[in-house]
């Protein structure tokens, strides 16, 4: 099975671009304020990188700094948080937040897991 990649929509880059344009006059004031442009650059990298990969080996959660793979054998369940965010619960009792998925994405997640996550 091919790996299914669930990422944030690329339209999220529009406000980041707008932020960078708004910061340009301030960043041109002094050389030290050029460091302000790191903020929109880091946000753009986060939009491109953050997401969830679902494959035969398990679920890989990608963030700005790294990635964590939870094998199917270690997956105990999925918890829905108070703001409809999803968390993977492992057999060891740890929880891993799914960065771009919400409770409305549960049917899609169940379908991509090939029956490993039951549909409700």
Short mmCIF file of C-alpha atoms in Angstrom, two decimals:
data_model
loop_
_atom_site.label_atom_id
_atom_site.label_comp_id
_atom_site.label_asym_id
_atom_site.label_seq_id
_atom_site.Cartn_x
_atom_site.Cartn_y
_atom_site.Cartn_z
CA UNK A 1 0.00 0.00 0.00
CA UNK A 2 1.20 3.49 -0.78
CA UNK A 3 1.64 5.96 2.03
CA UNK A 4 -1.27 8.40 2.40
CA UNK A 5 -0.09 11.89 3.30
CA UNK A 6 -2.49 14.22 5.11
CA UNK A 7 -1.19 17.79 5.17
CA UNK A 8 -2.48 21.27 5.84
CA UNK A 9 -3.98 23.11 2.86
CA UNK A 10 -1.50 25.26 0.99
CA UNK A 11 -3.87 28.21 1.21
CA UNK A 12 -2.49 28.67 4.73
CA UNK A 13 0.57 30.15 3.03
CA UNK A 14 -1.44 33.23 1.96
CA UNK A 15 -1.61 34.88 5.41
CA UNK A 16 2.03 33.95 6.00
CA UNK A 17 2.98 35.72 2.77
CA UNK A 18 0.92 38.72 3.85
CA UNK A 19 2.73 38.73 7.21
CA UNK A 20 6.12 38.68 5.46
CA UNK A 21 5.11 41.60 3.22
CA UNK A 22 3.93 43.57 6.26
CA UNK A 23 7.21 42.89 8.08
CA UNK A 24 9.43 44.06 5.20
CA UNK A 25 9.31 47.82 6.00
CA UNK A 26 10.07 47.13 9.66
CA UNK A 27 12.85 44.69 8.76
CA UNK A 28 14.49 47.29 6.52
CA UNK A 29 14.77 49.78 9.40
CA UNK A 30 17.84 48.15 10.95
CA UNK A 31 19.87 45.05 10.17
CA UNK A 32 18.87 43.41 13.48
CA UNK A 33 15.19 43.59 12.61
CA UNK A 34 15.83 41.39 9.58
CA UNK A 35 15.58 38.54 12.09
CA UNK A 36 11.82 39.19 12.16
CA UNK A 37 11.61 37.53 8.75
CA UNK A 38 12.54 34.24 10.41
CA UNK A 39 9.00 34.05 11.85
CA UNK A 40 7.14 33.83 8.50
CA UNK A 41 9.86 31.52 7.14
CA UNK A 42 9.42 29.12 10.09
CA UNK A 43 5.64 29.25 9.70
CA UNK A 44 5.92 28.41 5.99
CA UNK A 45 8.19 25.45 6.74
CA UNK A 46 5.68 24.26 9.36
CA UNK A 47 2.81 24.41 6.86
CA UNK A 48 4.82 22.34 4.36
CA UNK A 49 6.09 19.80 6.90
CA UNK A 50 3.39 19.24 9.55
CA UNK A 51 1.04 16.38 8.86
CA UNK A 52 0.26 12.70 9.17
CA UNK A 53 1.50 9.81 7.02
CA UNK A 54 -0.53 6.59 7.11
CA UNK A 55 1.08 3.43 5.76
CA UNK A 56 1.48 -0.28 6.35
CA UNK A 57 4.05 0.31 9.11
CA UNK A 58 1.82 2.60 11.16
CA UNK A 59 1.05 6.27 11.54
CA UNK A 60 3.87 8.81 11.29
CA UNK A 61 3.23 12.21 12.83
CA UNK A 62 5.42 14.99 11.40
CA UNK A 63 6.03 18.32 13.09
CA UNK A 64 8.41 21.20 12.47
CA UNK A 65 11.25 19.64 14.46
CA UNK A 66 10.87 15.92 13.88
CA UNK A 67 8.67 12.91 13.32
CA UNK A 68 7.34 10.04 15.39
CA UNK A 69 6.04 6.75 14.05
CA UNK A 70 3.47 4.76 16.01
CA UNK A 71 3.32 1.17 14.68
CA UNK A 72 -0.12 -0.37 14.34
CA UNK A 73 0.70 -2.91 17.06
CA UNK A 74 1.33 -0.10 19.56
CA UNK A 75 -1.83 1.86 18.74
CA UNK A 76 -4.40 1.50 21.51
CA UNK A 77 -6.95 4.02 20.29
CA UNK A 78 -7.73 7.58 19.28
CA UNK A 79 -8.83 10.27 21.70
CA UNK A 80 -10.84 13.30 20.67
CA UNK A 81 -9.78 16.37 22.63
CA UNK A 82 -12.00 19.17 23.90
CA UNK A 83 -11.41 21.27 20.77
CA UNK A 84 -12.00 18.35 18.37
CA UNK A 85 -8.28 17.67 18.02
CA UNK A 86 -7.19 14.05 17.64
CA UNK A 87 -4.64 12.24 19.77
CA UNK A 88 -3.14 8.79 19.20
CA UNK A 89 -3.12 6.73 22.39
CA UNK A 90 -0.41 4.06 22.52
CA UNK A 91 -0.38 0.82 24.47
CA UNK A 92 2.27 2.38 26.74
CA UNK A 93 -0.22 5.10 27.71
CA UNK A 94 1.48 7.95 25.88
CA UNK A 95 -0.42 10.28 23.58
CA UNK A 96 0.66 11.84 20.30
CA UNK A 97 -1.27 14.77 18.84
CA UNK A 98 -2.26 14.57 15.17
CA UNK A 99 -1.44 18.13 14.06
CA UNK A 100 -3.71 18.68 11.04
CA UNK A 101 -6.63 16.36 11.78
CA UNK A 102 -9.87 17.07 13.60
CA UNK A 103 -12.80 14.90 14.70
CA UNK A 104 -14.49 15.45 11.32
CA UNK A 105 -11.53 13.61 9.73
CA UNK A 106 -12.13 10.35 11.65
CA UNK A 107 -14.02 8.58 8.81
CA UNK A 108 -11.21 9.42 6.37
CA UNK A 109 -8.60 8.24 8.87
CA UNK A 110 -10.51 4.96 9.39
CA UNK A 111 -10.73 4.41 5.63
CA UNK A 112 -7.00 5.03 5.06
CA UNK A 113 -6.07 2.64 7.87
CA UNK A 114 -7.54 -0.35 5.96
CA UNK A 115 -9.72 -1.43 8.89
CA UNK A 116 -7.08 -1.05 11.60
CA UNK A 117 -9.09 1.87 12.99
CA UNK A 118 -12.78 0.96 13.16
CA UNK A 119 -15.33 3.32 11.64
CA UNK A 120 -17.90 4.71 14.00
#
